[in-house]
PDB file of C-alpha atoms in Angstrom:
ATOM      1  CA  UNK A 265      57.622 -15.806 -40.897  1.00  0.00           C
ATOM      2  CA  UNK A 266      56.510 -19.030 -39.045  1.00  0.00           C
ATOM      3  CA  UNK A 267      55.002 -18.293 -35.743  1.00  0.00           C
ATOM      4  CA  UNK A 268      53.620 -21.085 -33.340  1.00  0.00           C
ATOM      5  CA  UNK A 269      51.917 -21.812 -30.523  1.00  0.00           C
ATOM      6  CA  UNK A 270      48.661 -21.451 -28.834  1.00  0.00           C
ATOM      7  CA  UNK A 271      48.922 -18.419 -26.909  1.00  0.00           C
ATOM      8  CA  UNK A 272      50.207 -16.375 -29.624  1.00  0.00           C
ATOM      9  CA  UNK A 273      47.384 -17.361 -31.745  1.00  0.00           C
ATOM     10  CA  UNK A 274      44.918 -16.746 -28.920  1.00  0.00           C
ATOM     11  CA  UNK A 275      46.702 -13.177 -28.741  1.00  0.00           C
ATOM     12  CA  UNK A 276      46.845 -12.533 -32.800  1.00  0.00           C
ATOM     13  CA  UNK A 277      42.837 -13.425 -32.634  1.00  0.00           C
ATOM     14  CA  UNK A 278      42.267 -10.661 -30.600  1.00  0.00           C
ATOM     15  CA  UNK A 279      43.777  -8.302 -32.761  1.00  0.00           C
ATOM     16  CA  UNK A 280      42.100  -6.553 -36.131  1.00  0.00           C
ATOM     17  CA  UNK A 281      43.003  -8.973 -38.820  1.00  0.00           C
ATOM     18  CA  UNK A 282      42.941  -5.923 -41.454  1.00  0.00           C
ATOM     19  CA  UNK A 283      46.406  -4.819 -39.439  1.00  0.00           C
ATOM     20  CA  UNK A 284      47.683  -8.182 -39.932  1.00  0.00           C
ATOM     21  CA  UNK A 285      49.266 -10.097 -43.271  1.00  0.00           C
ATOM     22  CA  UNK A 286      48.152 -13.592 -41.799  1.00  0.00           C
ATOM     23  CA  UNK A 287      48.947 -15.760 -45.056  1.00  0.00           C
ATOM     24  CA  UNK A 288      47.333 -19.090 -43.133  1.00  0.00           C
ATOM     25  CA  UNK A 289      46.619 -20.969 -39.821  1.00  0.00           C
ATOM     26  CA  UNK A 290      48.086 -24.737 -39.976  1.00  0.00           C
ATOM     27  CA  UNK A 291      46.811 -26.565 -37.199  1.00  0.00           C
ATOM     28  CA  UNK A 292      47.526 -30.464 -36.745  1.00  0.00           C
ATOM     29  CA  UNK A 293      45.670 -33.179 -38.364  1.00  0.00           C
ATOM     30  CA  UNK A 294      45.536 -35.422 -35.757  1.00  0.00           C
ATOM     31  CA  UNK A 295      42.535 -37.236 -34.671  1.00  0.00           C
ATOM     32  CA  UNK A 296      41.060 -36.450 -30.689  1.00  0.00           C
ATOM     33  CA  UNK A 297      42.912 -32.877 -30.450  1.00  0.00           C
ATOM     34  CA  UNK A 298      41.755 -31.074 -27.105  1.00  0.00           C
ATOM     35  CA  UNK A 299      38.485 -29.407 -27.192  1.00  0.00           C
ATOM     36  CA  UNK A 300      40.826 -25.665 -26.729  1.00  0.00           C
ATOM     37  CA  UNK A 301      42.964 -26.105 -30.214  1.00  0.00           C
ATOM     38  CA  UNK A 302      39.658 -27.223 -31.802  1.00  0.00           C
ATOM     39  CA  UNK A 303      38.107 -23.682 -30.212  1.00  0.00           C
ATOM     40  CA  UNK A 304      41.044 -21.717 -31.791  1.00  0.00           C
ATOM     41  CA  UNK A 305      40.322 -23.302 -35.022  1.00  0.00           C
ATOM     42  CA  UNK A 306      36.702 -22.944 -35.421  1.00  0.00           C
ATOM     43  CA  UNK A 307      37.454 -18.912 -33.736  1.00  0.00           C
ATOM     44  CA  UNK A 308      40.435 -18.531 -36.652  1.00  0.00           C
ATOM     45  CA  UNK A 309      37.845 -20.321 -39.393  1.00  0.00           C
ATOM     46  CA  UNK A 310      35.220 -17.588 -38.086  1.00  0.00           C
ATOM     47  CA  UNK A 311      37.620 -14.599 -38.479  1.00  0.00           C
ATOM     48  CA  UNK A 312      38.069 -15.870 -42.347  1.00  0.00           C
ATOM     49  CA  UNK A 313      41.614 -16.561 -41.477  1.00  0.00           C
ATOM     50  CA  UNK A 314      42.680 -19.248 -44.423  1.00  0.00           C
ATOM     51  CA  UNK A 315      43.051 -22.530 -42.758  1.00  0.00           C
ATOM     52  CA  UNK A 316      44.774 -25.606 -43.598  1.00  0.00           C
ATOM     53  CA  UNK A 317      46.164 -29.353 -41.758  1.00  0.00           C
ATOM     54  CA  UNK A 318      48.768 -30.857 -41.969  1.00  0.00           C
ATOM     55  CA  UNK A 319      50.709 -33.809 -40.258  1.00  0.00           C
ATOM     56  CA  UNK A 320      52.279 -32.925 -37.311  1.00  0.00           C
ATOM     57  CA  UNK A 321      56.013 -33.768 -37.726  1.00  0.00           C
ATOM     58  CA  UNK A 322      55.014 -31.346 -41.188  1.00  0.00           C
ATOM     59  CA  UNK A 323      53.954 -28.165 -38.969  1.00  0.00           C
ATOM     60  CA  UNK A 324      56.987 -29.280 -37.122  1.00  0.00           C
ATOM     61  CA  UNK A 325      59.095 -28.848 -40.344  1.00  0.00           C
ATOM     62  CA  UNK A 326      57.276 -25.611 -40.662  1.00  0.00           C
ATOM     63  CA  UNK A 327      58.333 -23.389 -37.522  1.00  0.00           C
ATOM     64  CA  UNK A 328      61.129 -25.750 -37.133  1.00  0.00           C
ATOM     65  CA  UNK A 329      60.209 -26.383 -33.501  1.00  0.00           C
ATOM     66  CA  UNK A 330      58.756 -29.788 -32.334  1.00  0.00           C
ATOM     67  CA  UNK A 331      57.225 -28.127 -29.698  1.00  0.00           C
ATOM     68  CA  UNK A 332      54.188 -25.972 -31.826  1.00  0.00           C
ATOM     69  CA  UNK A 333      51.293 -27.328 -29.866  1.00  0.00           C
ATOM     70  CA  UNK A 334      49.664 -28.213 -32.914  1.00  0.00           C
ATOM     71  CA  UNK A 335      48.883 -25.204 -34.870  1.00  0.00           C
ATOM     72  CA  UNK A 336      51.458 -22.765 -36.892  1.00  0.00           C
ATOM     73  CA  UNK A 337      50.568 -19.235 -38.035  1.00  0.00           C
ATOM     74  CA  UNK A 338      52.242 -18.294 -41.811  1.00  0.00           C
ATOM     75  CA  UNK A 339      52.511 -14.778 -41.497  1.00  0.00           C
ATOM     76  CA  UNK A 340      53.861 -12.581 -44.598  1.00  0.00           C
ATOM     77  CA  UNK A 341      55.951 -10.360 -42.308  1.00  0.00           C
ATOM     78  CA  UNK A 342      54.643  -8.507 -38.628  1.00  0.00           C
ATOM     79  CA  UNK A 343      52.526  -6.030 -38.793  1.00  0.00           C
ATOM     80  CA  UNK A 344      54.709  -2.748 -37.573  1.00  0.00           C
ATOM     81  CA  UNK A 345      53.069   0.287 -37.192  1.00  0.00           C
ATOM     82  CA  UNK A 346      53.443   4.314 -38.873  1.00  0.00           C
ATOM     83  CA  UNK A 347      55.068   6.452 -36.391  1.00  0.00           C
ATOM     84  CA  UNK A 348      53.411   9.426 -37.901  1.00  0.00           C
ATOM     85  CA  UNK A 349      49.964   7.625 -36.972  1.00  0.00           C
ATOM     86  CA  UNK A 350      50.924   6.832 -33.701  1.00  0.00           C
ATOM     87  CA  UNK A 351      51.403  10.271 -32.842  1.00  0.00           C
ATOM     88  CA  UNK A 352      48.295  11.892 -33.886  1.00  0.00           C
ATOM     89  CA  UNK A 353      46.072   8.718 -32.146  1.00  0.00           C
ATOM     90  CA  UNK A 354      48.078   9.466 -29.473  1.00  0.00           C
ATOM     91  CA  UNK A 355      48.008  13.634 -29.363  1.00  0.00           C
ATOM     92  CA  UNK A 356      45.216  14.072 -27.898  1.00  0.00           C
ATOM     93  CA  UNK A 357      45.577  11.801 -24.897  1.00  0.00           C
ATOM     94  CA  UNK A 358      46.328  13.537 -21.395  1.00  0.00           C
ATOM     95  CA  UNK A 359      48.778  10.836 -20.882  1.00  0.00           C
ATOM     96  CA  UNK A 360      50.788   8.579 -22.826  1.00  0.00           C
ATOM     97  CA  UNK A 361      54.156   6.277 -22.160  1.00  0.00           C
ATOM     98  CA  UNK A 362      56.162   5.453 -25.146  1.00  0.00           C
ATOM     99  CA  UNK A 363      58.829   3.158 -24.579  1.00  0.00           C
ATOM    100  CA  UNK A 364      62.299   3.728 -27.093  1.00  0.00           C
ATOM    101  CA  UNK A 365      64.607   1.058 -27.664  1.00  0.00           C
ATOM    102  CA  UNK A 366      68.136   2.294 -28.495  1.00  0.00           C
ATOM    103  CA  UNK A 367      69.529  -0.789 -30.311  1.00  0.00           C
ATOM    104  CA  UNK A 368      68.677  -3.560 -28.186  1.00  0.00           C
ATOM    105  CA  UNK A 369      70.151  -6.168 -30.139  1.00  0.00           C
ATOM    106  CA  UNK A 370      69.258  -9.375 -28.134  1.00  0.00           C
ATOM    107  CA  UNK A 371      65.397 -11.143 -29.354  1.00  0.00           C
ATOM    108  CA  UNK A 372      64.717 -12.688 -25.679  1.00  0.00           C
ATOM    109  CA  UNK A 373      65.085  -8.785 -24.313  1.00  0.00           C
ATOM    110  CA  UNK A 374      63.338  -7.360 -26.713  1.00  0.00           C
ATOM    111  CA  UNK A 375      60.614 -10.102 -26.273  1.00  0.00           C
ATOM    112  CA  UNK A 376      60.660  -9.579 -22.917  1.00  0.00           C
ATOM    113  CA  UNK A 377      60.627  -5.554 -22.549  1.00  0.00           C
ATOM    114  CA  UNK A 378      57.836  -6.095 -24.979  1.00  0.00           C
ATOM    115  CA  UNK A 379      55.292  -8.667 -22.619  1.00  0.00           C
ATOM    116  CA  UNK A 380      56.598  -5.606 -19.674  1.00  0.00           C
ATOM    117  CA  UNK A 381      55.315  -2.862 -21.847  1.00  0.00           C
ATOM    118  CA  UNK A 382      51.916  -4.032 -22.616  1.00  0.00           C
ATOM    119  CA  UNK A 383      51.690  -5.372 -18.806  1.00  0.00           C
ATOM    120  CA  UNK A 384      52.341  -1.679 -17.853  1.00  0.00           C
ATOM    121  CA  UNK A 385      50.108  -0.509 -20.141  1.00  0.00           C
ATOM    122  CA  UNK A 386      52.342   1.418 -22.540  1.00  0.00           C
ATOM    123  CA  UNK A 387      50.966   3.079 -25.808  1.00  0.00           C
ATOM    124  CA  UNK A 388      53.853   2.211 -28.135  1.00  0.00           C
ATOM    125  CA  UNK A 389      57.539   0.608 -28.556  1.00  0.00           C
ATOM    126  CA  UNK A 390      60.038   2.206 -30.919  1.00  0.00           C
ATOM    127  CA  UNK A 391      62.785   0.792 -31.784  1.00  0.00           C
ATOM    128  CA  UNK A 392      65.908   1.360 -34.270  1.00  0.00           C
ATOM    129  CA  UNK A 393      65.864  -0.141 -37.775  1.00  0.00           C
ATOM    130  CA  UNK A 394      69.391  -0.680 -37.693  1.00  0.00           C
ATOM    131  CA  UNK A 395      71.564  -2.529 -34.767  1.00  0.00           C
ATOM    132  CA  UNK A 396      68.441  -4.183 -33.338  1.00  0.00           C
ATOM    133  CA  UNK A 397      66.713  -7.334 -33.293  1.00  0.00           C
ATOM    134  CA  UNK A 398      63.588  -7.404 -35.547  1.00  0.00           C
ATOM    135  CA  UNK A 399      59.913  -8.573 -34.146  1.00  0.00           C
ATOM    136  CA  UNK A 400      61.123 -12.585 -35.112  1.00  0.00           C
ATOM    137  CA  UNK A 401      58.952 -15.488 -34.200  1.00  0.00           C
ATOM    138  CA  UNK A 402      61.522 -16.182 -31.715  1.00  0.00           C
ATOM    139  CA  UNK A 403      60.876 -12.765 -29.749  1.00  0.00           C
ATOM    140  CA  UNK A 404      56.636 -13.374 -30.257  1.00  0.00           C
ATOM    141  CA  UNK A 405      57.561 -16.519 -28.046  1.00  0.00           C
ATOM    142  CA  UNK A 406      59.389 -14.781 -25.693  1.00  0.00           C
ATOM    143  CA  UNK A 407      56.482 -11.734 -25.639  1.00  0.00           C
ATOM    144  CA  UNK A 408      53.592 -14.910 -25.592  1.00  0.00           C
ATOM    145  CA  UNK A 409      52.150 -13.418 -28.763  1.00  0.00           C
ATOM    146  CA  UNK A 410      52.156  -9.632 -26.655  1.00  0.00           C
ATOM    147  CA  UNK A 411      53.477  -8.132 -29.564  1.00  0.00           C
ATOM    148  CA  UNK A 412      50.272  -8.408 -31.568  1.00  0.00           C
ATOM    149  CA  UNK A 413      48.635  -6.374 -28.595  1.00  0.00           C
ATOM    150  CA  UNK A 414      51.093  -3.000 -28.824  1.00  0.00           C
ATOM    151  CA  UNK A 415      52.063  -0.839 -31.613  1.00  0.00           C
ATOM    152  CA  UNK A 416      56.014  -1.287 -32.509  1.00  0.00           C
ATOM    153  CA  UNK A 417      57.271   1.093 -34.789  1.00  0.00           C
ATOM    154  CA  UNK A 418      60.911   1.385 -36.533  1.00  0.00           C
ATOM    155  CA  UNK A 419      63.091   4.765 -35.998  1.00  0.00           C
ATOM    156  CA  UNK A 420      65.650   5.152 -38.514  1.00  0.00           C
ATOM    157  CA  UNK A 421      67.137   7.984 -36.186  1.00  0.00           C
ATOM    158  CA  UNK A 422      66.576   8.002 -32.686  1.00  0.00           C
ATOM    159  CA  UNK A 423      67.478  11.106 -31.652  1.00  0.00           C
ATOM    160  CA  UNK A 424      65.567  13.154 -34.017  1.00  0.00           C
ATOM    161  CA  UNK A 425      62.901  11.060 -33.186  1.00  0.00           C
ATOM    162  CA  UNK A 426      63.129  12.320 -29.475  1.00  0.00           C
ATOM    163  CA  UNK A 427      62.958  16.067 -30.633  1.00  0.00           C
ATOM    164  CA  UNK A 428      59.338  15.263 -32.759  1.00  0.00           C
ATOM    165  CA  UNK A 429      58.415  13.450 -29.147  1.00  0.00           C
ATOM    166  CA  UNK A 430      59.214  16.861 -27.237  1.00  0.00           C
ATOM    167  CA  UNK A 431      57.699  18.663 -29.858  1.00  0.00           C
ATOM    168  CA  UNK A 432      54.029  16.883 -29.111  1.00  0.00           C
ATOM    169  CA  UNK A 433      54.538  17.404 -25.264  1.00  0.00           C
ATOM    170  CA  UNK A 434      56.565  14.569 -24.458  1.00  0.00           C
ATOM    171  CA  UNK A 435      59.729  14.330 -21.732  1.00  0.00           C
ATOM    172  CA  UNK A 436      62.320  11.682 -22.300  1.00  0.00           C
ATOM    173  CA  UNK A 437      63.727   9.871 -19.467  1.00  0.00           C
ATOM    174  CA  UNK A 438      66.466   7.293 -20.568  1.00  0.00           C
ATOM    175  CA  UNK A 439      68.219   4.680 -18.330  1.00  0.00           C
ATOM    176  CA  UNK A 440      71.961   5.488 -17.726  1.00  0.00           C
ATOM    177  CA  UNK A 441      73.946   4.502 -14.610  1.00  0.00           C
ATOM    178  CA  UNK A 442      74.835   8.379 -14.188  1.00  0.00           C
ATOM    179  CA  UNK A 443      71.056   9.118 -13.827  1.00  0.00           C
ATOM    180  CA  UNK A 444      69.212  10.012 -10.561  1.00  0.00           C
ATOM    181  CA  UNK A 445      67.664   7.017  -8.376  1.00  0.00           C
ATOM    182  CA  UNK A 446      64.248   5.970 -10.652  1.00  0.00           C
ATOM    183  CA  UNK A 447      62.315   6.285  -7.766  1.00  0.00           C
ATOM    184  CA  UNK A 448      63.076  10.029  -6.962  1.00  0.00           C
ATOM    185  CA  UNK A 449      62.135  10.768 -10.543  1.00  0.00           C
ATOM    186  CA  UNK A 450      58.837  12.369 -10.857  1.00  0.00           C
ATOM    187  CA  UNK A 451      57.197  11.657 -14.503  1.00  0.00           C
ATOM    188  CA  UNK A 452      55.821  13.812 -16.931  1.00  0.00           C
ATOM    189  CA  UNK A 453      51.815  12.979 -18.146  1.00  0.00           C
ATOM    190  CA  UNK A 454      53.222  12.585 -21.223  1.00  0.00           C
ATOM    191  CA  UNK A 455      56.890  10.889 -20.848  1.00  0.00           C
ATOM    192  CA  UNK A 456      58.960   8.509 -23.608  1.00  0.00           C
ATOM    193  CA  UNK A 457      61.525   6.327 -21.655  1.00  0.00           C
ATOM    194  CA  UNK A 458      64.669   5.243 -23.273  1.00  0.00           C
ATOM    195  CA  UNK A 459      66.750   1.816 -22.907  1.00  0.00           C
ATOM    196  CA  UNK A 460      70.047   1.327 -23.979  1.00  0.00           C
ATOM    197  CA  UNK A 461      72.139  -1.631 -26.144  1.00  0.00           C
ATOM    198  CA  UNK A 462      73.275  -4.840 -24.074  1.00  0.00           C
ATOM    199  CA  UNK A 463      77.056  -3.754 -23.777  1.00  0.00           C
ATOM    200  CA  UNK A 464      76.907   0.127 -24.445  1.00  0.00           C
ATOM    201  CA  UNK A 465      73.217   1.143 -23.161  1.00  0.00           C
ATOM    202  CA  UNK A 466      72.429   4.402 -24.605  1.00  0.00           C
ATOM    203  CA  UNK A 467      74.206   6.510 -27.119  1.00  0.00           C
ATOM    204  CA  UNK A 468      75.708   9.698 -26.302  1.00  0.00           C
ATOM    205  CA  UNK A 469      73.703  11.790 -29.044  1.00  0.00           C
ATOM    206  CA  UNK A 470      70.327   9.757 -27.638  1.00  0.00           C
ATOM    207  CA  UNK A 471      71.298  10.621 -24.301  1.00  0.00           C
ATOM    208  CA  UNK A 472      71.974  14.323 -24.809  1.00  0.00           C
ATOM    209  CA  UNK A 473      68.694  14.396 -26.018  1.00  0.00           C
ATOM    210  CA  UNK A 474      67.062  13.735 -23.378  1.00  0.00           C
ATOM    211  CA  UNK A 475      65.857  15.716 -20.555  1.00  0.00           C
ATOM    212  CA  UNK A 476      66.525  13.695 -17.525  1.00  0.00           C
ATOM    213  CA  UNK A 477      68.874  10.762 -17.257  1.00  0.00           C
ATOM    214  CA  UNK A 478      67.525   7.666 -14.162  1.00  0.00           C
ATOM    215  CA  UNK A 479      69.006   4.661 -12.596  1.00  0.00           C
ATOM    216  CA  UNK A 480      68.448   1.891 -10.269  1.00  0.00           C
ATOM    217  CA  UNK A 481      70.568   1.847  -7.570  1.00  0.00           C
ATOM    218  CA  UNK A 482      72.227  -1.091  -6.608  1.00  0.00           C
ATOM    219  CA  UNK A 483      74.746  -3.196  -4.557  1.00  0.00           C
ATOM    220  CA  UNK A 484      78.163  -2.184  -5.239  1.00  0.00           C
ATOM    221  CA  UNK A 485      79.007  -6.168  -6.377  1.00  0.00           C
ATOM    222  CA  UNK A 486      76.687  -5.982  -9.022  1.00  0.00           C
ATOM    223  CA  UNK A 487      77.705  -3.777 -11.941  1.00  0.00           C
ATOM    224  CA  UNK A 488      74.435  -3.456 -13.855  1.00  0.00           C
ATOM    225  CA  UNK A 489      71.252  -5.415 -14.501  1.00  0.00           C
ATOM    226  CA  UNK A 490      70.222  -7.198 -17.861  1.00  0.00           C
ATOM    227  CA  UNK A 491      67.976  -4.452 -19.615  1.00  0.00           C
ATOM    228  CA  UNK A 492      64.865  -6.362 -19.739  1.00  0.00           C
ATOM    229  CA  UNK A 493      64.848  -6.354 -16.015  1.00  0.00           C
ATOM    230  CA  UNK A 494      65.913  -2.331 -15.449  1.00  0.00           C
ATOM    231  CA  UNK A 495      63.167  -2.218 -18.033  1.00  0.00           C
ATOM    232  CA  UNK A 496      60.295  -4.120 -16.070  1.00  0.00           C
ATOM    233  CA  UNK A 497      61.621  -1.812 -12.671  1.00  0.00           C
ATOM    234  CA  UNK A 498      61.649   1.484 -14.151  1.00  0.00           C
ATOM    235  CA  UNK A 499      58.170   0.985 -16.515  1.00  0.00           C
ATOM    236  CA  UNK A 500      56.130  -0.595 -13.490  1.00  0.00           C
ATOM    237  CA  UNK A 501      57.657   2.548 -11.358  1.00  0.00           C
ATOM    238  CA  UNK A 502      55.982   4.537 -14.115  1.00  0.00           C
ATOM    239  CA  UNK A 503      52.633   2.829 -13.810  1.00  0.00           C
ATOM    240  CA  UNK A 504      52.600   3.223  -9.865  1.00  0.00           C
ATOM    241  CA  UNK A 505      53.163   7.306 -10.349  1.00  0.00           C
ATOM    242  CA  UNK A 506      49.965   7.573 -13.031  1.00  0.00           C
ATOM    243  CA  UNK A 507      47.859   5.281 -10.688  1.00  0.00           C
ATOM    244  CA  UNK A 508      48.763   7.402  -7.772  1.00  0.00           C
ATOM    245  CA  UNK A 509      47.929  10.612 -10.076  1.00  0.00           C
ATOM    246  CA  UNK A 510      44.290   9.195 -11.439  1.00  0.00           C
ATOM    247  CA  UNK A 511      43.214   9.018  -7.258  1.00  0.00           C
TER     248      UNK A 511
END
């Protein structure tokens, strides 16, 4: 996998590099590169990341995108996390937000729910291992490297997955057009919010298991909204209610 870019390097640095299968760093060769990608090369050099140059229309050839800014990350595959570790770093917390993704199949949504969740300042991001996009380098763009900074984990069945969530205290909320308004919904500390596929949002058996279904009510000329953006509603609504309960 062939990330590039500046930002998601300056986010990757930031993260443990023992949780991370960084192969090597290819920045440009060019003569009189900006004092910043010089910075992220002598910080990457520091970290004992493996560093090489190379010609610029080369890195380009790389990632397959002209525009890399002059560095390309080789990574041996992203970094995804144990759900069984998750849960007991996140047991003992008084409150936790994990956000499930029921087949979300498109990389810029997934990208995007992604840069929302760590904005919001959720603990995790499942999502299913089959009918869903994969953490690409295209969805790191979209994220601006924010997927290095949350722990994604693969669910092979999503709906037993919910009962192990309810069995360590959590309440699962998922997004459905049948649900109650979002903002009459009153969280749980510990609370797992589900988002559906593109076209069918969430499954019947994911739904059933869940305890409360919410929606965002809207004009009746608009049927729905694209999931990344009843994502970013519903997850910031979530942040207001625990800042309003830490007062």
């Amino acid at each position: 996998m062939y990330l590039h870019g500046r930002n998601v390097l300056r986010e990757l640095l930031t993260v443990d590099s023992s949780a991370l299968n960084v192969k090597r760093i290819v920045f440009t060769n060019q003569k009189n590169v900006d004092s910043q990608l010089l910075e992220l090369a002598e910080e990457s050099k520091a970290r004992g990341f493996r560093i090489e140059e190379m010609a610029p229309e080369k890195l380009a050839n790389l990632c397959r995108e002209k525009k890399h800014q002059g560095v390309v990350i080789d990574l041996k595959q992203f970094p995804y996390s144990d759900s069984e570790e998750l849960l007991r770093a996140i047991e003992e917390q008084r409150t936790a937000t994990i956000v499930l993704l029921d087949q979300i199949q498109d990389p810029h949504n997934l990208g995007a729910i992604i840069r929302t969740s760590v904005a919001v300042g959720a603990d995790a991001i499942a999502i299913t291992s089959s009918n869903s996009a994969e953490i690409t380098p295209s969805v790191v763009k979209v994220s601006a490297g924010l997927a290095f900074k949350i722990p994604i984990i693969k669910i092979i069945n999503m709906a037993q997955f919910e009962e192990i969530l309810k069995e360590k205290g959590f309440w699962i909320y998922a997004s459905d057009m049948e649900g109650i308004p979002y903002y009459e919904n009153e969280y749980s500390e510990k609370s797992a919010i589900v988002f559906g596929n593109e076209g069918k949002g969430v499954r019947r058996l994911v739904k059933e298991r869940s305890d409360r279904l919410i929606s965002i009510p809207m004009e009746d000329t608009v049927d729905s909204l694209n999931v990344a953006a009843s994502a970013a509603i519903i997850l910031f609504d979530r942040r207001r209610q625990l800042a309003l309960g830490g007062e």
